Coordinates of C-alpha atoms and ligand atoms in Angstrom, one line a residue:
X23 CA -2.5 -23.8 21.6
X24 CA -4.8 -23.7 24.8
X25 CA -6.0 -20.6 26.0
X26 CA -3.9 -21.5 29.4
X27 CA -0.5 -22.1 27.3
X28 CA -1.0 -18.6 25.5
X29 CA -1.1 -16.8 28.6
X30 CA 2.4 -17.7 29.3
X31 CA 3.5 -15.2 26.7
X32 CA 6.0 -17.8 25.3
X33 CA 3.7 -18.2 22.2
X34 CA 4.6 -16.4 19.0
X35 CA 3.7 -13.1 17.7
X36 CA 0.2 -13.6 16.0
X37 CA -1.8 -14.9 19.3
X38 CA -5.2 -15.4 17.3
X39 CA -6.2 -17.6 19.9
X40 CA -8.3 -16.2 22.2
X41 CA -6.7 -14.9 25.2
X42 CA -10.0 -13.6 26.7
X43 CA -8.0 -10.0 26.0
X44 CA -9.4 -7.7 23.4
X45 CA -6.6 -5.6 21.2
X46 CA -7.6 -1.8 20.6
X47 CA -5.2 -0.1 18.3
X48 CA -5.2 3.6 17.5
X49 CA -2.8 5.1 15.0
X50 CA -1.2 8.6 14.6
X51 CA 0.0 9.4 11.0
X52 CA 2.1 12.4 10.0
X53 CA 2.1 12.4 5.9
X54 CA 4.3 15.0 4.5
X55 CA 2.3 17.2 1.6
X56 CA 3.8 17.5 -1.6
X57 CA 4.1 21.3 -1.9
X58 CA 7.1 23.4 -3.2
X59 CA 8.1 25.3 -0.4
X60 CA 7.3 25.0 3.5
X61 CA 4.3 25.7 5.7
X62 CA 4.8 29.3 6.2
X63 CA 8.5 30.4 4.6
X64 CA 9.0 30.3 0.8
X65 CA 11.9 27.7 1.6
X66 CA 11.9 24.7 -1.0
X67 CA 10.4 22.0 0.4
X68 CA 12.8 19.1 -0.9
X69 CA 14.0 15.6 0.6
X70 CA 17.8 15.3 0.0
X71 CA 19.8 18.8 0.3
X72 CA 22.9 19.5 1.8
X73 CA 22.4 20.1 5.6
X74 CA 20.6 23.4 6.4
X75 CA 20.5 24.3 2.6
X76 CA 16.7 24.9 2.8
X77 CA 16.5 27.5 5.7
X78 CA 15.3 30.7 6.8
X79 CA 14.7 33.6 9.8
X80 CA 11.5 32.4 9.5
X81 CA 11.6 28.3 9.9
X82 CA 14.7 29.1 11.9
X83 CA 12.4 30.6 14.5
X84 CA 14.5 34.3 14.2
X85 CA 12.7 36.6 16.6
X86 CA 10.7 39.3 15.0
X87 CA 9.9 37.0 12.0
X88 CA 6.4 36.4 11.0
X89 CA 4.8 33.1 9.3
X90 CA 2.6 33.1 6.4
X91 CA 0.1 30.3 5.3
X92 CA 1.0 28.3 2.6
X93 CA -2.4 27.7 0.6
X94 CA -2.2 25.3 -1.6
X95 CA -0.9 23.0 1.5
X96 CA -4.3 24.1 2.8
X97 CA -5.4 23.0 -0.1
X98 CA -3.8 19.4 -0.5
X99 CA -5.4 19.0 3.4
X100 CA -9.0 19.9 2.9
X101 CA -8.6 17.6 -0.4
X102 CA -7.0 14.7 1.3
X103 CA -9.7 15.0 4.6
X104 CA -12.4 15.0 1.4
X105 CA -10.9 11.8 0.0
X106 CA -11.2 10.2 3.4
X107 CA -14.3 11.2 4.2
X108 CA -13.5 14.2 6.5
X109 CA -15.9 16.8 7.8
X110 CA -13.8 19.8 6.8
X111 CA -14.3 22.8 9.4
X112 CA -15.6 26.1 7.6
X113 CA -12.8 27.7 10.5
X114 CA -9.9 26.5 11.8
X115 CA -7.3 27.9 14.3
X116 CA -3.0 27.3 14.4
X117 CA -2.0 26.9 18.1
X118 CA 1.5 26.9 19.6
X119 CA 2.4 23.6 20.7
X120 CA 5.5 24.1 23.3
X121 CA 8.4 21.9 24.3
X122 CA 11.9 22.2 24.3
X123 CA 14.2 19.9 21.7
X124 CA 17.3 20.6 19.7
X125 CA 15.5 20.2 16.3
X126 CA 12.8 22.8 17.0
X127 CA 14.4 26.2 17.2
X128 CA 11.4 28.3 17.6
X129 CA 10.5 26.1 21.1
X130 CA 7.5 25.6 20.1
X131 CA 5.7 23.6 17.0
X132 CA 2.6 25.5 14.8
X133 CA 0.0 23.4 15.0
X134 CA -3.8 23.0 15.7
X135 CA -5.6 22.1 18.6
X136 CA -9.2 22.2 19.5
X137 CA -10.0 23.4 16.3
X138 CA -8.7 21.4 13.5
X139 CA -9.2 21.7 10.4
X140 CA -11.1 18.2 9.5
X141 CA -13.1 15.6 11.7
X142 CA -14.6 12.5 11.8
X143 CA -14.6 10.3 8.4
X144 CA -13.2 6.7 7.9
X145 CA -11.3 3.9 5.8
X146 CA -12.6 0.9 4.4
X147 CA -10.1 -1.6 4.7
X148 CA -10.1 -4.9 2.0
X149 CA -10.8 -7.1 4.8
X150 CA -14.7 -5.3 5.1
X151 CA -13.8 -4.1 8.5
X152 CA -13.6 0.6 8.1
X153 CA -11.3 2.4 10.4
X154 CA -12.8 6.0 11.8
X155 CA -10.8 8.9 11.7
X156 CA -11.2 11.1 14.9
X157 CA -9.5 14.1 13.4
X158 CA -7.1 15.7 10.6
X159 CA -5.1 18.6 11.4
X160 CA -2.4 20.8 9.5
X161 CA 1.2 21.7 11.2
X162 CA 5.0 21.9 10.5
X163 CA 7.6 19.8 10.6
X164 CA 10.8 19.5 13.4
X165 CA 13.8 19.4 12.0
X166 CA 16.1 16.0 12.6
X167 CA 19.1 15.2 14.9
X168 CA 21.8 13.5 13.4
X169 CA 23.9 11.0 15.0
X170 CA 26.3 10.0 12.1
X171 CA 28.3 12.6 9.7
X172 CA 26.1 12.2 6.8
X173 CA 28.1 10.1 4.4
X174 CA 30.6 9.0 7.3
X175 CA 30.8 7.8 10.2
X176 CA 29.3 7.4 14.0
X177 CA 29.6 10.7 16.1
X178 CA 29.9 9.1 19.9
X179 CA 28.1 11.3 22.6
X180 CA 27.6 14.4 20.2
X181 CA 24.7 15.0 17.9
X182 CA 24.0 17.3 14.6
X183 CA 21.0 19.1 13.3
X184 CA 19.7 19.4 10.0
X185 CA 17.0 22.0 10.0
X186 CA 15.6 21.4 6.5
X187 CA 12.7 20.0 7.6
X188 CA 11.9 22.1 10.0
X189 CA 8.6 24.0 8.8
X190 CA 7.8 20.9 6.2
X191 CA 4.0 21.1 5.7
X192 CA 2.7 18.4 7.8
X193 CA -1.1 16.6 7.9
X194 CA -1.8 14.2 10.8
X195 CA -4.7 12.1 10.6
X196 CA -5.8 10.1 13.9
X197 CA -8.1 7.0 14.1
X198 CA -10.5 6.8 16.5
X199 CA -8.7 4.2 19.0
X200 CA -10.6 1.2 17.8
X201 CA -8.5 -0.8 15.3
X202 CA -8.8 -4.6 16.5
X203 CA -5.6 -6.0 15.2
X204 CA -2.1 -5.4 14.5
X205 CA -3.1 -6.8 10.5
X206 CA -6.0 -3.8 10.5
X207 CA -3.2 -1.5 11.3
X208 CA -1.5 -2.4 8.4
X209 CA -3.9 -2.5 5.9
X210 CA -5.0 0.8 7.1
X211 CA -2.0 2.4 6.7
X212 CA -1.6 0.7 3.1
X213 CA -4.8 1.9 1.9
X214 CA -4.1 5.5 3.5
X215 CA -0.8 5.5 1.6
X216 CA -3.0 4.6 -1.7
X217 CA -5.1 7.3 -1.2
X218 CA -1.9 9.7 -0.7
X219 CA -1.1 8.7 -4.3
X220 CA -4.1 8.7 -5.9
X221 CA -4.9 12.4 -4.7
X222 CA -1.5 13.8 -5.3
X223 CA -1.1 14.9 -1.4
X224 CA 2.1 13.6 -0.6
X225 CA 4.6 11.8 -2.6
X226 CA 4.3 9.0 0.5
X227 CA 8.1 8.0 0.4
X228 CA 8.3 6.4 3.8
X229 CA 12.4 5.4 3.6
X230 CA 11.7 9.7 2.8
X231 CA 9.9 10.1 6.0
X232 CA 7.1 11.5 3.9
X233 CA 4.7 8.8 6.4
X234 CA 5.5 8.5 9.9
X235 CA 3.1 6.5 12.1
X236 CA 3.0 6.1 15.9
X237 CA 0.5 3.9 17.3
X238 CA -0.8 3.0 20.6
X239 CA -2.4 0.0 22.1
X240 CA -4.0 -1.4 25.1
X241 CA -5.8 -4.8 26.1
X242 CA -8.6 -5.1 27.6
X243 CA -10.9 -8.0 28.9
X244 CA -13.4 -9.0 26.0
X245 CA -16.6 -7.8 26.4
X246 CA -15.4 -4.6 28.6
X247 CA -15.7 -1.0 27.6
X248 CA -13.6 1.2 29.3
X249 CA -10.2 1.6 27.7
X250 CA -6.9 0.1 29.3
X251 CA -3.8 1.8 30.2
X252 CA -2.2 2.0 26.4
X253 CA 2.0 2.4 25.6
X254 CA 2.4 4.3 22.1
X255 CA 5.6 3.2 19.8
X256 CA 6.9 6.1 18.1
X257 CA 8.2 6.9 14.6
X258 CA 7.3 3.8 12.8
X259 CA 7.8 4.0 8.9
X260 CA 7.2 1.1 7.4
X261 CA 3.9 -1.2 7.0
X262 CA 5.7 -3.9 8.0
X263 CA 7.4 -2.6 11.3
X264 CA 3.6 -1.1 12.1
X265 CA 2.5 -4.6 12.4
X266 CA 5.5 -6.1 13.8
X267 CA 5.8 -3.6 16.8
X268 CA 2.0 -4.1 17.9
X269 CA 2.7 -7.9 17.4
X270 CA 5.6 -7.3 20.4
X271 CA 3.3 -5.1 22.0
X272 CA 0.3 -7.0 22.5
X273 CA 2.4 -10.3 23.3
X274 CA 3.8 -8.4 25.8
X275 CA 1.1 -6.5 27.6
X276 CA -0.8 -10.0 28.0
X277 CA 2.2 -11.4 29.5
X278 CA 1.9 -8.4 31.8
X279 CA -1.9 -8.7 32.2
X280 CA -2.0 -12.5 32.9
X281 CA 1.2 -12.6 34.9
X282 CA -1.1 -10.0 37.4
X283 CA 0.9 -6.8 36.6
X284 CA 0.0 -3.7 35.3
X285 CA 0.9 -2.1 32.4
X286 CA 2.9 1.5 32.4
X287 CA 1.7 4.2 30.4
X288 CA 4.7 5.7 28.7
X289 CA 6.5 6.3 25.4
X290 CA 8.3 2.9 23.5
X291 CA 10.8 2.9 20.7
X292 CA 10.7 -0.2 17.8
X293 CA 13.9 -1.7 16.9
X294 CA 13.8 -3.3 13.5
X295 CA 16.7 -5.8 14.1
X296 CA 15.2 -7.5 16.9
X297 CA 11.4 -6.8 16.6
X298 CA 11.3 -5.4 20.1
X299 CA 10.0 -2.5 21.8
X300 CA 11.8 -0.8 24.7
X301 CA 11.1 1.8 26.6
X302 CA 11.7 5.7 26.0
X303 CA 10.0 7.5 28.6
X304 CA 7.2 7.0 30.7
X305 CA 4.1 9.2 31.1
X306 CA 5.0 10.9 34.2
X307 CA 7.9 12.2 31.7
X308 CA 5.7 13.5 30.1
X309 CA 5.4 17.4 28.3
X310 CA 2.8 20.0 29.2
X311 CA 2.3 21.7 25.8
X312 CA 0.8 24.6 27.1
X313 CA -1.4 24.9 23.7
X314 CA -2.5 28.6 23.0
X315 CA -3.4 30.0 19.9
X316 CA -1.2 31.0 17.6
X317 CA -1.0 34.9 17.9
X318 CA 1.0 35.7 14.3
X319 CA -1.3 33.9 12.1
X320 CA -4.6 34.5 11.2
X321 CA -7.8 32.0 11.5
X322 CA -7.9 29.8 8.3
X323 CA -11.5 30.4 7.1
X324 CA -12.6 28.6 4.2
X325 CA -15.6 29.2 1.9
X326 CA -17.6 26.6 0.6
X327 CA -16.5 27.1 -2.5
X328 CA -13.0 26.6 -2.0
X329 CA -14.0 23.2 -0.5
X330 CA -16.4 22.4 -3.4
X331 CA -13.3 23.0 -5.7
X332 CA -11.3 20.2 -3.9
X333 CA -14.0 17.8 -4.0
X334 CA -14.1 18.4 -7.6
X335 CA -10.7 17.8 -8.0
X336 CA -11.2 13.9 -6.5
X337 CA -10.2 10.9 -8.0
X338 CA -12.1 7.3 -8.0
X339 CA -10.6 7.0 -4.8
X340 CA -8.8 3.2 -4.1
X341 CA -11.6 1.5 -2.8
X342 CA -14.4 2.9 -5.3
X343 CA -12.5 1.5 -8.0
X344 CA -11.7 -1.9 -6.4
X345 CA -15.2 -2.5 -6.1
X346 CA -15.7 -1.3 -9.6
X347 CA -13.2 -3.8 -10.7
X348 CA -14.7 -6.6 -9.2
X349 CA -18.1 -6.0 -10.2
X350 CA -17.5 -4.8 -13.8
X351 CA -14.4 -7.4 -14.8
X352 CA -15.7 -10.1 -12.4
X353 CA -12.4 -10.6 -10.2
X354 CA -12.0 -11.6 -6.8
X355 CA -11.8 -8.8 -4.3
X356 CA -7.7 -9.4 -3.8
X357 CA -7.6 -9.3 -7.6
X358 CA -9.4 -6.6 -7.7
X359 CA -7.5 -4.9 -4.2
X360 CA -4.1 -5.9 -6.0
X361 CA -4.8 -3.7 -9.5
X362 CA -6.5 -1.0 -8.0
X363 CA -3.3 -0.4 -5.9
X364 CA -1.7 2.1 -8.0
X365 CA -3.8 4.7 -10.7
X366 CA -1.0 4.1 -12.9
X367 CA -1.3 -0.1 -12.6
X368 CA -5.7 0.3 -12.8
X369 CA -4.9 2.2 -15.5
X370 CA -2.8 -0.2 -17.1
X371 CA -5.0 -3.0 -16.9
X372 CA -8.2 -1.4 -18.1
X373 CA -6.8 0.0 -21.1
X374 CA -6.0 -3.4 -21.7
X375 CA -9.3 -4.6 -21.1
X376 CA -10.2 -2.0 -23.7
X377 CA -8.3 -3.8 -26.5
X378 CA -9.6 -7.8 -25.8
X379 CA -12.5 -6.9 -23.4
X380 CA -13.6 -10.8 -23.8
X381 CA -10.2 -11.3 -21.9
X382 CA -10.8 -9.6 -18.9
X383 CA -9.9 -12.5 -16.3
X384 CA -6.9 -13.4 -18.5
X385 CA -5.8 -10.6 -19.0
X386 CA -5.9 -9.5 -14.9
X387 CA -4.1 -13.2 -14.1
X388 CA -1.4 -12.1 -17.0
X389 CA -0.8 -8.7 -15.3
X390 CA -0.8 -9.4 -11.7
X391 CA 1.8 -12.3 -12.9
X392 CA 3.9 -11.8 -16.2
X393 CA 3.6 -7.9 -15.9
X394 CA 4.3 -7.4 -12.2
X395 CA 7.5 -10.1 -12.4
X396 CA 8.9 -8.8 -15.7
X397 CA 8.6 -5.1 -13.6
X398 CA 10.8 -6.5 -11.2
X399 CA 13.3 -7.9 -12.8
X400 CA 13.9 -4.7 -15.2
X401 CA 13.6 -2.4 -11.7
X402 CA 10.8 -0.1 -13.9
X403 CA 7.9 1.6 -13.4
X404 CA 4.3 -0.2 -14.8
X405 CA 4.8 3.4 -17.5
X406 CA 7.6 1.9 -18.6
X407 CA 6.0 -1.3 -19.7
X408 CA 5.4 -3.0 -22.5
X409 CA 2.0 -1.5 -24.5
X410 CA -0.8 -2.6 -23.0
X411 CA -2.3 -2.9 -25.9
X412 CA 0.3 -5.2 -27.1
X413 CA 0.0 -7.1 -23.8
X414 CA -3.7 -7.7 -24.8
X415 CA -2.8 -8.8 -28.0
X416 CA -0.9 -11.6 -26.5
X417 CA -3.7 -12.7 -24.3
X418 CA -5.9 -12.9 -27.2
X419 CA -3.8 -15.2 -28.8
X420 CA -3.9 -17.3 -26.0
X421 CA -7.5 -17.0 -25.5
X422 CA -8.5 -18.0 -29.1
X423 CA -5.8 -21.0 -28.8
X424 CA -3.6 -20.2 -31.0
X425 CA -0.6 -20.1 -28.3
X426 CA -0.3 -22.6 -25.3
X427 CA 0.5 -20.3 -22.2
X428 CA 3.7 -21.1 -22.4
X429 CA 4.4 -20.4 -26.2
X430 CA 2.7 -16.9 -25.1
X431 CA 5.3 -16.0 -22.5
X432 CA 7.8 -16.3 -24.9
X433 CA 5.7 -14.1 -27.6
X434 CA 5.8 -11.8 -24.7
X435 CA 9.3 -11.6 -23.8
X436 CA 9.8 -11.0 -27.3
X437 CA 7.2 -8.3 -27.7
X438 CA 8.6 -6.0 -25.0
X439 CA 11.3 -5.1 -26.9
X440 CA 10.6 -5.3 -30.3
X441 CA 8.6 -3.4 -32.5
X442 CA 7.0 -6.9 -34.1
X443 CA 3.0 -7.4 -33.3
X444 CA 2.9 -10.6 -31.1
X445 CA 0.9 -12.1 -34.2
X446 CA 4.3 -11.6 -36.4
X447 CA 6.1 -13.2 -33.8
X448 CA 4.2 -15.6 -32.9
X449 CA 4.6 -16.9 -36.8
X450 CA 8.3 -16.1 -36.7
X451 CA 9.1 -18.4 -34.1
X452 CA 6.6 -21.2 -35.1
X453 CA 4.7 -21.2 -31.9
X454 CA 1.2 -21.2 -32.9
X455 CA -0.8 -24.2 -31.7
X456 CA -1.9 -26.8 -34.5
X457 CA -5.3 -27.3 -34.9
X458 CA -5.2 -28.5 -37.9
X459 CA -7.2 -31.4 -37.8
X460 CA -5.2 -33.7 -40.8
X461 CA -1.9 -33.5 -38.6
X462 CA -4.2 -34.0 -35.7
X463 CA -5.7 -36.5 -37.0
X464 CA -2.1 -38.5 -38.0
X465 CA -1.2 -37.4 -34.0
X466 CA -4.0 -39.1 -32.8
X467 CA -4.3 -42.4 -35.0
X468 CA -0.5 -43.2 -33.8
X469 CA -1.0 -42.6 -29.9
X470 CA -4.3 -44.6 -30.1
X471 CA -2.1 -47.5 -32.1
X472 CA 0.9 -47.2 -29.6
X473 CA -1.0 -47.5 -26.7
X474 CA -3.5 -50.2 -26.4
X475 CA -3.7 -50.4 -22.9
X476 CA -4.5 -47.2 -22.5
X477 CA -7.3 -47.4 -25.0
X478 CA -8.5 -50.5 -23.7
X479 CA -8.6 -48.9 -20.4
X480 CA -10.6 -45.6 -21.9
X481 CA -13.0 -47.6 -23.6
X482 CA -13.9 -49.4 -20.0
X483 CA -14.6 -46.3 -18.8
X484 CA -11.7 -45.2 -17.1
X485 CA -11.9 -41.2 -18.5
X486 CA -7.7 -40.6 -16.9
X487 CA -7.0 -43.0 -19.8
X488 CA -7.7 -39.6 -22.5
X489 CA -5.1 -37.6 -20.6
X490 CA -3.2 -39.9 -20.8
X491 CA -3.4 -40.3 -24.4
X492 CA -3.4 -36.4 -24.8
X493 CA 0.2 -37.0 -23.7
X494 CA 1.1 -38.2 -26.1
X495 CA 0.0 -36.4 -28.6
X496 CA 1.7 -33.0 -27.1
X497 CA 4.9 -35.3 -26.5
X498 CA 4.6 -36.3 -30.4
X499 CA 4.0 -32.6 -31.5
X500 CA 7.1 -31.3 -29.2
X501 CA 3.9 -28.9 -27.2
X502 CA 2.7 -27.3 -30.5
X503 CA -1.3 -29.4 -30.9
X504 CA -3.4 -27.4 -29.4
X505 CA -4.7 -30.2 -26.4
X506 CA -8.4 -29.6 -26.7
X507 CA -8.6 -30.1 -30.2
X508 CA -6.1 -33.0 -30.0
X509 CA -8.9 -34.2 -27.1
X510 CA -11.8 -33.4 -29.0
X511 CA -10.4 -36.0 -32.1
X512 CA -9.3 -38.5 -29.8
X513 CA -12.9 -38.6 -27.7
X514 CA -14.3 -39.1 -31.5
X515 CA -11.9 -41.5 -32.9
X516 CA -12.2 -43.9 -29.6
X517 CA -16.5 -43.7 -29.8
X518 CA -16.0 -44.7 -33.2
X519 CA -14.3 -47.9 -32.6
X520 CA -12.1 -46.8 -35.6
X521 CA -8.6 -46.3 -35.7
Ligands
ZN20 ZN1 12.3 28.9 5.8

């Protein structure tokens, strides 16, 4: 596609071509923290109760009620800025955020504002490229408008409010606005999401809500500084609608950039269905949040200790161990991306490295296959696997030759439910490979006699001939000779001139 053609905006979503336009992506993430109750009530924080089950004076925003900091959400922040590689501020302040909206009964949202609680830091994303984090700060939750009777059906021109959520501990992390492409964006939010897990912050259910993502973007011509007039696409929650929405969005900012337009600032909506954006409100729209410190609570000061006890309290964090992976077991960084993306998977795979560690590329090519597909189709967790250990023991197998790969799939479907060693079953279904040189031997002797073409062929030099010939022998043994041995005869019976 020429550079001319591309301008048109009729291409595709992807435009890797270069448009002489640069992309600059920043993202907003709200991640719900897994706590027990809310930010500064002793209400439960749950997903999934009856409508305005979980609800108080206080997160009802009652007058004369007063907030209390929840600390170990405190906690769970300064541990997740740690993890990505936060400043943490010895002193913090909550500020009142105002605006008016149905699911907000107080009128205004706790939150902080020029004094967050974390700054500065970054992601290293699998593709090499590291995303900066301008700031992470701690807030509460609105609660959520309802346009359906949950459980029936559409409610035309009225709306409901469940205020459960309202006063859900909340962390949002902003990037620096410097994100070059819609796949970064993704991979940025899939890493964060890791990270989520591995440090126990949030439980990171995104069909949940528990990760919410707007994200802004602007185009600007290569080589230029300045930032362009961006749009923002709100309330994205899933990896894939991330990317699909800045796809739209870029597409169609160049069309209005190379078309000699301008390009509104204002607020855009994602729909799913038809991978569009449209427009919700523009900036002149706009609130005023008339940010003031929040009078009822007190600053959050933390001591260095407290801060020192979260950092203790780390994990290998996802892209420590993926590096680890690679270098220690020798995979390729996707293999080593792709079992690093769950503690519970790494975990998996090293403790079956621990019981053949000679098999540790086999046994990462077994998992990231056999294991992950077998997963799948049983809908079950990697804890609910088969043993590791046992998994292991299969590979071995394999790698001493005793079972063809495919004899070992079956040794495996049979291990996962039964309480047999693969070795056991491997015997009782009369898979193992024959080596055995006398039947070999007999293998051999007839496919060299039945074919003398091929022979004659071998012998001239032509080396296909041997596969050939190899064939045979695994069509004569119904798959059971093992083929290396059965090569390794052959190779000598055909230099020997005998038969
Ligand atoms: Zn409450």
């Amino acid at each position: 596609m020429s550079v001319a053609q591309s301008t048109t905006g009729a291409g595709a979503v992807g435009v890797p071509v270069d448009t002489g336009w640069e992309t600059v992506i920043g993202l907003e993430v709200h991640v719900q923290l897994r706590t027990r109750t809310k930010m500064f009530c002793r209400c439960e924080n749950r997903f999934g109760a009856e409508p305005n089950d979980l609800v108080c004076p206080v997160c009802l925003g009652y007058p004369g009620t007063l907030p209390v900091t929840n600390q170990r959400a405190v906690d769970l922040a300064i541990r997740l800025a740690l993890a990505l590689g936060c400043e943490v501020r010895r002193r913090s302040v909550f500020a009142r955020k105002n605006y008016f909206y149905p699911d907000l009964p107080k009128g205004y949202q706790i939150s902080q504002y020029d004094q967050p609680l974390a700054e500065g830091g970054g992601v290293p994303l699998p593709s090499g490229n590291t995303v900066r984090i301008h700031r992470l700060h701690l807030e509460e939750d609105a609660g959520k408008l309802l346009h359906e009777v949950p459980g029936g059906g559409p409610l035309p021109g009225r709306s409901l409010v469940d205020f459960n959520r309202c006063g859900v501990p909340l962390v949002e992390i902003v990037t620096e606005p410097e994100i070059g492409s819609p796949a970064d964006a993704q991979a940025y939010l899939q890493v964060l999401h890791q990270v989520l897990l591995y440090t126990g912050a949030s439980d990171g259910n995104m069909e949940e809500g528990s990760l919410r993502c707007d994200a802004n973007l602007s185009l600007r011509p290569a080589g230029e500084t300045a930032l362009g007039t961006k749009t923002e696409v709100k309330n994205l929650n899933s990896f894939r609608h991330v990317a699909k929405a800045l796809e739209y969005e870029r597409e169609r900012q160049l069309h209005v950039l190379t078309s000699g337009g301008r390009v509104e600032q204002e607020t855009r909506s994602f729909e799913p269905a038809t991978g569009v954006t449209r427009s919700l409100r523009s900036k002149e729209e706009a609130h005023d949040y008339r940010y003031f410190p929040e009078p009822d609570l007190p600053t959050v000061v933390l001591s260095g200790e407290r801060i020192e006890r979260q950092a203790n309290r780390l994990p290998e964090l996802p892209w420590t161990k993926s590096a680890r992976f690679r270098d220690a077991y020798g995979l390729r960084s996707e293999e080593a991306a792709l079992l690093s993306g769950s503690v519970a998977l790494a975990t998996y795979y090293e403790r079956a490295v621990a019981a053949h560690p000679q098999g540790k590329r086999t046994i990462a090519n077994w998992v990231m296959t056999e294991l992950l597909r077998e997963l799948k189709e049983r809908s079950i967790d990697v804890e609910q696997a088969i043993a590791p250990e046992r998994l292991a023991a299969v590979v071995a197998l394999v790698d001493s030759g005793e079972l063809s790969t495919t004899a070992a799939k079956d040794v495996l479907a049979e291990a996962w439910d039964s309480s047999e060693t693969p070795d056991q079953i491997a015997d009782r279904l009369g898979l193992r490979q024959v080596r055995d040189d006398s039947r070999l031997e007999a293998w051999a002797d007839e496919a060299i006699a039945a074919n003398e073409k091929a022979v004659t062929e071998y012998r001239g030099g032509r080396q296909q001939a041997l596969g050939y010939l190899v064939g045979q022998i695994m069509r004569a043994s119904r798959g059971s000779a093992e083929p290396r041995a059965a090569q390794e005869i052959l190779r000598r019976k055909l230099a020997d001139g005998g038969q």
